Short mmCIF file of C-alpha atoms in Angstrom, two decimals:
data_model
loop_
_atom_site.label_atom_id
_atom_site.label_comp_id
_atom_site.label_asym_id
_atom_site.label_seq_id
_atom_site.Cartn_x
_atom_site.Cartn_y
_atom_site.Cartn_z
CA MET A 1 -72.38 2.78 91.46
CA ALA A 2 -70.40 1.05 94.14
CA LEU A 3 -68.77 -1.06 91.63
CA ARG A 4 -67.60 2.13 89.76
CA PRO A 5 -64.58 3.27 91.46
CA PHE A 6 -62.97 0.15 90.90
CA GLN A 7 -63.61 0.11 87.02
CA PHE A 8 -62.16 3.84 86.78
CA LEU A 9 -59.09 2.16 88.53
CA ARG A 10 -58.30 -0.71 86.28
CA PHE A 11 -59.06 1.82 83.38
CA THR A 12 -56.41 4.49 84.32
CA ARG A 13 -54.09 1.62 85.50
CA THR A 14 -54.20 -0.19 81.95
CA TYR A 15 -53.70 3.22 80.45
CA ALA A 16 -50.66 4.24 82.90
CA THR A 17 -48.96 0.93 82.23
CA LEU A 18 -49.53 1.18 78.39
CA THR A 19 -48.04 4.69 78.48
CA SER A 20 -45.12 3.83 80.67
CA SER A 21 -43.98 0.97 78.29
CA THR A 22 -44.72 2.90 75.05
CA THR A 23 -42.42 5.66 76.05
CA SER A 24 -39.43 3.52 77.70
CA VAL A 25 -39.79 0.65 74.89
CA SER A 26 -40.16 2.52 71.80
CA PRO A 27 -37.06 3.71 70.22
CA ASP A 28 -36.59 7.37 69.51
CA ALA A 29 -37.40 8.32 65.90
CA PRO A 30 -36.16 5.80 62.99
CA LEU A 31 -32.51 5.55 63.22
CA PRO A 32 -30.26 5.19 59.78
CA PRO A 33 -28.65 1.30 59.53
CA PRO A 34 -26.07 0.28 61.68
CA THR A 35 -22.44 1.71 60.47
CA LEU A 36 -20.69 -1.60 60.55
CA PRO A 37 -21.05 -3.66 57.74
CA GLY A 38 -22.08 -7.56 58.21
CA LEU A 39 -24.12 -6.83 61.22
CA SER A 40 -27.73 -7.85 61.64
CA PRO A 41 -30.15 -4.19 60.88
CA THR A 42 -31.50 -4.90 64.72
CA GLN A 43 -28.12 -3.98 66.46
CA PRO A 44 -28.22 -0.43 67.58
CA ARG A 45 -25.66 1.82 66.10
CA THR A 46 -22.38 2.12 68.14
CA VAL A 47 -19.27 3.99 67.87
CA LYS A 48 -17.39 1.54 69.57
CA SER A 49 -17.62 -2.01 68.17
CA PRO A 50 -20.44 -4.09 68.96
CA LEU A 51 -18.53 -7.22 69.16
CA THR A 52 -16.95 -6.53 72.14
CA ARG A 53 -17.67 -7.56 75.81
CA LYS A 54 -17.84 -4.08 77.00
CA THR A 55 -20.09 -3.03 74.56
CA GLN A 56 -22.40 -6.01 74.83
CA LEU A 57 -22.59 -5.36 79.00
CA HIS A 58 -23.09 -1.58 78.27
CA ARG A 59 -26.00 -2.58 76.61
CA THR A 60 -27.26 -5.23 78.84
CA TYR A 61 -26.94 -2.76 81.51
CA LEU A 62 -28.51 0.01 79.94
CA SER A 63 -31.39 -1.95 79.20
CA LEU A 64 -31.77 -3.39 83.11
CA LEU A 65 -31.66 0.39 84.06
CA ARG A 66 -34.22 1.52 81.51
CA SER A 67 -36.68 -1.58 82.13
CA THR A 68 -36.29 -1.69 85.84
CA PRO A 69 -38.63 0.37 88.27
CA LEU A 70 -36.90 -0.80 91.42
CA MET A 71 -33.27 -2.02 91.89
CA LEU A 72 -31.42 -2.96 95.06
CA PHE A 73 -27.86 -2.67 95.21
CA PHE A 74 -25.91 -4.85 97.65
CA GLN A 75 -22.38 -6.10 98.35
CA HIS A 76 -21.10 -9.67 97.63
CA ASN A 77 -18.35 -10.74 99.55
CA ASN A 78 -16.98 -13.95 98.27
CA LEU A 79 -19.85 -16.18 97.81
CA ARG A 80 -19.55 -19.85 96.59
CA ALA A 81 -21.19 -20.62 93.67
CA THR A 82 -23.33 -23.40 95.55
CA GLU A 83 -24.50 -20.35 97.96
CA TRP A 84 -25.20 -18.38 94.66
CA VAL A 85 -27.25 -20.98 93.29
CA ALA A 86 -29.26 -21.78 96.90
CA LEU A 87 -29.86 -17.99 97.27
CA ARG A 88 -31.37 -17.55 93.85
CA ARG A 89 -33.61 -20.49 94.49
CA GLU A 90 -34.85 -19.46 97.76
CA LEU A 91 -35.50 -16.09 96.33
CA LEU A 92 -37.61 -17.73 93.44
CA PHE A 93 -39.57 -19.81 95.85
CA GLY A 94 -40.16 -17.17 98.23
CA LEU A 95 -41.64 -15.02 95.76
CA ARG A 96 -43.56 -17.69 94.01
CA LYS A 97 -45.42 -18.33 97.43
CA ILE A 98 -46.70 -15.14 97.57
CA ASP A 99 -48.66 -14.95 94.41
CA PRO A 100 -48.12 -18.62 92.23
CA ASN A 101 -49.89 -16.96 89.18
CA SER A 102 -47.68 -13.86 88.79
CA THR A 103 -44.87 -14.17 86.70
CA LEU A 104 -43.21 -11.23 89.29
CA ALA A 105 -41.00 -14.29 90.76
CA GLU A 106 -39.52 -15.30 87.31
CA GLY A 107 -38.58 -11.60 86.70
CA THR A 108 -36.86 -10.79 89.81
CA ARG A 109 -33.16 -11.16 89.22
CA ILE A 110 -30.14 -10.74 90.89
CA THR A 111 -27.36 -9.54 88.53
CA VAL A 112 -23.80 -9.29 89.68
CA LEU A 113 -22.22 -6.11 87.92
CA LYS A 114 -19.34 -5.05 86.90
CA PRO A 115 -19.43 -1.63 89.03
CA ALA A 116 -17.22 0.47 86.55
CA LEU A 117 -18.85 -0.15 83.52
CA PHE A 118 -22.67 0.06 85.14
CA ALA A 119 -21.67 3.51 86.59
CA SER A 120 -20.99 4.75 82.94
CA SER A 121 -24.15 2.88 82.14
CA LEU A 122 -25.83 4.69 84.88
CA ARG A 123 -24.89 7.86 83.79
CA VAL A 124 -25.48 7.48 80.33
CA ALA A 125 -29.08 6.61 81.40
CA GLU A 126 -29.30 9.50 83.66
CA GLY A 127 -27.29 12.34 82.28
CA HIS A 128 -28.11 11.54 78.14
CA ASP A 129 -31.56 11.46 77.41
CA PRO A 130 -32.27 10.30 73.75
CA LEU A 131 -35.63 11.28 73.77
CA HIS A 132 -35.10 14.90 74.61
CA LYS A 133 -32.09 15.99 73.16
CA ARG A 134 -29.99 13.96 70.50
CA SER A 135 -26.55 13.79 69.67
CA SER A 136 -25.53 14.55 66.14
CA GLU A 137 -22.87 11.63 66.02
CA PRO A 138 -24.18 8.08 65.75
CA GLY A 139 -24.22 6.95 69.66
CA GLY A 140 -22.27 10.01 70.06
CA SER A 141 -20.20 8.26 72.98
CA LYS A 142 -17.83 11.43 73.20
CA ILE A 143 -20.33 14.03 73.63
CA ILE A 144 -22.24 11.66 75.98
CA ALA A 145 -19.13 11.02 78.35
CA GLU A 146 -18.45 14.97 78.05
CA LYS A 147 -21.90 15.81 79.22
CA THR A 148 -22.39 13.35 81.81
CA GLU A 149 -19.00 14.00 83.02
CA LYS A 150 -20.13 15.71 86.34
CA LEU A 151 -22.40 12.72 87.27
CA LYS A 152 -19.20 11.06 88.04
CA GLU A 153 -18.93 13.11 91.38
CA THR A 154 -22.40 14.24 92.07
CA HIS A 155 -24.10 10.79 91.59
CA PRO A 156 -25.72 9.60 94.79
CA LEU A 157 -24.87 6.04 93.83
CA SER A 158 -21.21 6.57 92.84
CA PRO A 159 -19.92 5.87 96.29
CA VAL A 160 -22.07 2.74 96.57
CA LEU A 161 -20.59 1.29 93.00
CA THR A 162 -17.06 0.17 94.44
CA GLY A 163 -15.84 -3.38 95.01
CA PRO A 164 -18.05 -6.61 94.39
CA VAL A 165 -21.73 -5.11 93.93
CA ALA A 166 -24.74 -6.94 92.29
CA ALA A 167 -28.08 -6.00 91.81
CA LEU A 168 -31.60 -7.03 92.91
CA SER A 169 -33.94 -5.97 90.01
CA PHE A 170 -37.51 -6.07 90.29
CA PRO A 171 -39.94 -5.90 87.03
CA SER A 172 -42.54 -3.71 89.09
CA VAL A 173 -42.81 -2.11 92.52
CA GLU A 174 -44.74 -4.31 94.44
CA PRO A 175 -43.96 -3.53 98.27
CA VAL A 176 -45.45 -6.93 99.29
CA HIS A 177 -42.67 -8.68 97.01
CA LEU A 178 -40.12 -6.34 98.18
CA LYS A 179 -41.00 -7.12 101.54
CA ALA A 180 -40.68 -10.95 101.00
CA ALA A 181 -37.24 -10.56 99.18
CA LEU A 182 -36.02 -8.28 101.91
CA ASP A 183 -36.94 -10.79 104.64
CA ILE A 184 -34.83 -13.75 102.50
CA LEU A 185 -32.07 -12.00 101.70
CA PHE A 186 -31.33 -9.05 103.90
CA PRO A 187 -33.10 -9.98 107.48
CA LEU A 188 -32.63 -7.35 109.87
CA LYS A 189 -32.13 -10.18 112.56
CA ASN A 190 -31.99 -13.75 112.42
CA PRO A 191 -32.68 -15.30 108.96
CA LYS A 192 -36.01 -16.77 107.74
CA LYS A 193 -36.55 -20.09 108.99
CA GLY A 194 -36.82 -22.87 106.63
CA LEU A 195 -33.98 -21.69 104.50
CA ASP A 196 -31.13 -24.11 102.78
CA PRO A 197 -27.93 -23.87 105.53
CA LEU A 198 -26.22 -22.92 102.28
CA ALA A 199 -28.45 -19.95 101.74
CA ILE A 200 -27.99 -18.71 105.21
CA SER A 201 -24.16 -18.75 104.98
CA GLY A 202 -24.74 -16.97 101.46
CA LEU A 203 -26.68 -14.16 102.90
CA GLN A 204 -24.37 -13.37 106.04
CA LYS A 205 -21.82 -12.19 103.26
CA PHE A 206 -24.66 -9.78 101.97
CA VAL A 207 -24.39 -6.07 102.69
CA LEU A 208 -27.46 -4.07 101.57
CA LEU A 209 -26.16 -0.70 100.17
CA ALA A 210 -29.05 1.27 98.21
CA GLY A 211 -32.02 0.93 95.82
CA ARG A 212 -32.80 2.88 92.91
CA VAL A 213 -36.36 3.74 91.91
CA ASP A 214 -36.94 4.74 87.95
CA GLY A 215 -38.43 7.94 86.99
CA HIS A 216 -41.32 6.50 85.27
CA VAL A 217 -42.77 4.95 88.33
CA TYR A 218 -42.91 8.21 90.35
CA GLY A 219 -44.14 10.70 87.38
CA SER A 220 -40.85 11.83 86.58
CA ARG A 221 -39.32 11.10 83.17
CA SER A 222 -38.00 7.37 82.29
CA GLY A 223 -34.32 7.01 83.14
CA GLU A 224 -34.06 9.42 85.87
CA GLY A 225 -33.66 7.68 88.93
CA ARG A 226 -34.09 8.43 92.62
CA VAL A 227 -31.80 6.73 95.05
CA MET A 228 -32.91 5.28 98.58
CA ASP A 229 -30.90 4.39 101.12
CA ILE A 230 -31.62 1.16 103.32
CA ASP A 231 -33.94 3.17 105.89
CA LEU A 232 -36.03 4.08 102.82
CA ILE A 233 -36.10 0.91 101.16
CA ARG A 234 -37.37 -0.73 104.44
CA VAL A 235 -40.06 1.94 104.84
CA LEU A 236 -41.25 1.19 100.99
CA ALA A 237 -41.52 -2.35 101.73
CA LEU A 238 -44.05 -1.88 104.40
CA LEU A 239 -46.66 0.29 102.35
CA PRO A 240 -49.40 -1.35 101.16
CA ASP A 241 -49.84 -2.05 97.25
CA VAL A 242 -50.57 0.73 94.56
CA ASN A 243 -54.54 -0.03 94.20
CA THR A 244 -55.21 -0.09 97.96
CA LEU A 245 -53.38 3.41 97.98
CA ARG A 246 -55.33 4.65 94.92
CA GLY A 247 -58.62 3.43 96.70
CA GLU A 248 -57.60 5.52 99.90
CA LEU A 249 -56.93 8.58 97.98
CA LEU A 250 -60.55 8.27 96.16
CA ALA A 251 -62.10 7.61 99.13
CA MET A 252 -60.59 10.99 100.55
CA LEU A 253 -61.58 12.91 97.35
CA ARG A 254 -65.03 11.68 97.71
CA GLY A 255 -65.00 12.61 101.40
CA ALA A 256 -63.89 15.77 100.79
CA GLY A 257 -66.36 16.63 98.11
CA GLY A 258 -64.22 15.79 95.10
CA ALA A 259 -66.40 13.67 93.39
CA ASP A 260 -66.66 16.05 90.39
CA LEU A 261 -62.97 15.94 90.18
CA VAL A 262 -63.19 11.98 90.08
CA MET A 263 -65.92 11.69 87.43
CA ASN A 264 -63.96 14.10 85.16
CA LEU A 265 -60.97 12.15 85.62
CA GLY A 266 -62.42 8.79 84.88
CA ASN A 267 -63.95 10.61 81.56
CA VAL A 268 -61.06 10.62 79.60
CA GLY A 269 -60.22 7.08 80.31
CA ILE A 270 -63.71 5.71 79.65
CA GLY A 271 -63.67 7.49 76.30
CA LEU A 272 -60.58 6.41 75.11
CA THR A 273 -61.35 2.64 76.08
CA ARG A 274 -64.49 3.19 74.09
CA THR A 275 -63.00 4.38 71.38
CA VAL A 276 -60.38 1.25 71.36
CA HIS A 277 -63.10 -1.12 72.16
CA THR A 278 -65.11 -0.13 68.94
CA TYR A 279 -62.03 0.09 66.57
CA GLN A 280 -61.21 -3.73 67.84
CA LYS A 281 -64.50 -5.03 67.14
CA MET A 282 -64.50 -3.06 63.94
CA LEU A 283 -61.06 -5.02 63.12
CA SER A 284 -62.50 -8.48 64.49
CA GLY A 285 -65.56 -8.06 62.02
CA GLU A 286 -68.07 -7.84 64.47
CA LEU A 287 -69.19 -4.29 63.06
CA ASP A 288 -68.79 -2.67 59.81
CA SER A 289 -67.47 0.74 59.39
CA ASP A 290 -70.92 2.61 59.70
CA GLY A 291 -71.51 5.23 61.85
CA ASN A 292 -74.75 4.34 63.38
CA PRO A 293 -74.65 0.55 64.19
CA VAL A 294 -71.16 1.26 65.36
CA GLN A 295 -72.27 3.56 67.86
CA THR A 296 -75.03 1.51 69.38
CA ASN A 297 -73.25 -1.33 69.30
CA ALA A 298 -70.05 0.14 71.19
CA GLU A 299 -72.40 1.40 74.06
CA GLY A 300 -73.61 -1.91 74.67
CA GLY A 301 -70.16 -3.62 74.79
CA GLU A 302 -69.28 -0.86 77.16
CA GLU A 303 -71.92 -1.92 79.34
CA LYS A 304 -71.38 -5.49 79.21
CA LYS A 305 -67.95 -4.62 80.45
CA GLU A 306 -69.32 -2.61 83.25
CA MET B 1 -14.83 -7.40 103.19
CA ALA B 2 -14.26 -8.59 100.26
CA LEU B 3 -10.47 -9.72 101.32
CA LEU B 4 -11.77 -12.05 103.85
CA GLY B 5 -12.48 -15.81 102.38
CA PRO B 6 -15.49 -17.40 101.74
CA ASP B 7 -15.45 -19.55 105.11
CA ALA B 8 -14.49 -16.52 107.29
CA ARG B 9 -17.77 -16.23 109.15
CA THR B 10 -17.25 -19.95 110.14
CA THR B 11 -14.04 -18.96 112.27
CA MET B 12 -15.01 -15.88 113.63
CA LYS B 13 -17.74 -13.17 114.50
CA ILE B 14 -17.97 -10.48 111.55
CA LYS B 15 -20.70 -7.39 112.37
CA THR B 16 -21.27 -5.00 109.35
CA THR B 17 -23.50 -2.08 109.69
CA VAL B 18 -24.12 0.35 106.60
CA LEU B 19 -24.08 4.10 107.66
CA SER B 20 -26.93 6.20 106.43
CA ARG B 21 -25.55 8.94 103.88
CA ASP B 22 -25.97 11.79 106.57
CA SER B 23 -23.79 10.10 109.56
CA GLU B 24 -21.55 12.09 111.34
CA ILE B 25 -18.85 9.53 111.85
CA GLY B 26 -16.56 8.30 108.56
CA GLY B 27 -16.57 4.76 108.95
CA ARG B 28 -14.72 2.54 111.68
CA VAL B 29 -13.21 -0.88 112.39
CA GLU B 30 -12.96 -2.74 115.66
CA VAL B 31 -11.20 -5.73 115.66
CA GLY B 32 -10.87 -7.89 118.90
CA PHE B 33 -8.05 -10.34 118.82
CA LYS B 34 -8.33 -13.98 120.53
CA ASP B 35 -5.59 -12.58 123.25
CA GLY B 36 -8.59 -10.07 124.30
CA LYS B 37 -6.39 -7.26 122.70
CA GLU B 38 -9.05 -4.34 120.73
CA ILE B 39 -7.94 -1.94 117.99
CA GLN B 40 -10.20 0.46 116.87
CA MET B 41 -9.68 2.84 113.64
CA ASP B 42 -10.89 5.45 111.96
CA THR B 43 -11.13 4.77 108.30
CA SER B 44 -12.51 7.80 107.32
CA LYS B 45 -8.57 8.80 105.92
CA MET B 46 -7.08 5.55 105.76
CA THR B 47 -6.92 3.03 102.77
CA ILE B 48 -7.56 -0.60 102.77
CA ALA B 49 -3.65 -1.39 102.92
CA ASP B 50 -3.41 0.70 105.95
CA ILE B 51 -5.99 -1.43 107.86
CA VAL B 52 -4.47 -4.41 106.90
CA GLU B 53 -1.02 -3.45 107.71
CA GLU B 54 -2.20 -2.44 111.37
CA VAL B 55 -4.29 -5.46 111.85
CA ASP B 56 -1.46 -7.72 110.66
CA ARG B 57 0.76 -5.98 113.20
CA HIS B 58 -0.65 -7.54 116.16
CA SER B 59 -1.47 -10.87 114.61
CA ARG B 60 2.12 -11.36 113.45
CA VAL B 61 2.67 -11.14 117.17
CA LEU B 62 -0.16 -13.65 118.13
CA LYS B 63 1.02 -15.90 115.14
CA ARG B 64 4.84 -16.12 116.87
CA VAL B 65 3.59 -16.70 120.28
CA ASP B 66 1.29 -20.07 118.93
CA ASP B 67 4.36 -21.04 116.75
CA LEU B 68 6.74 -20.97 119.83
CA ALA B 69 4.43 -22.80 122.02
CA GLY B 70 4.53 -25.62 119.54
#
């Protein structure tokens, strides 16, 4: 029984990541093939030519915005190429040191942005939601532009996106990694000891400006971001990780007599996992598609897993 | 900031503070010259060109003094 809450946690966690990835990755309904002849069918439809640099950058920024749950924006002032290289290396090694097995370090990237283009991509990502409302035109750039015009003035990130701006993007929200990255790139007082001197001279030219958390992290729709200022980012970096917080919440619920609630919430996940396991076994050939043996064996498999 | 060269931090001391979103002051630039003169500017209504002009006004004088001294 003592292990049970953790099992429940793991089930919900995998379930949550599954749903978020399907909503963010899966394309909205099948679209007709591209309008421009001679292009691969995997090219998304656009009004503007997909061969220009601007279109490709726009797409890169859009996918960056849609796939990263946490981004930090900072100003970079005249860094030399060697300083960039040193800083990227220090960041990679610093993150790898925390957890050598995870791929989080490789996924954490510094991207130098073109602010105006990024701002327009941001407006599309936040103001135009193809999953919920679709324009009749392919791509519908004019309609999107009109729809998102007001965001130019009202968006909280718009004062940040001027001058030389770069973004640090994390593949997932892990406060430990965020804290390590902040310590390396934006130290509060003295730079971390043992850094490359080139990296130190480089990080003096950084100014941390703001952060953005994507909607699918905190339960809103994907693409709808929340902007944080520097103090909030530092607070976020000090939080314990998600599993610890979930454990605390669970303990609190149990203490307050919410054990029934916990059980009921867990049942959904457990039921789903059972179904999927059964199906998986049927596919792999361990079970035939009969009713009775499937039922008993599924129960056995579930117990083994627990 | 972007107008400063890559080696600017080795020749002078530069301190930057990012104001929070709900801060009262609009922005400020303080420059201390090597002869001890200090300039303060409120940048909420100034452009970059204005700031450069103000700072250059005194640095030209300093440069001329240096040149005359040889």
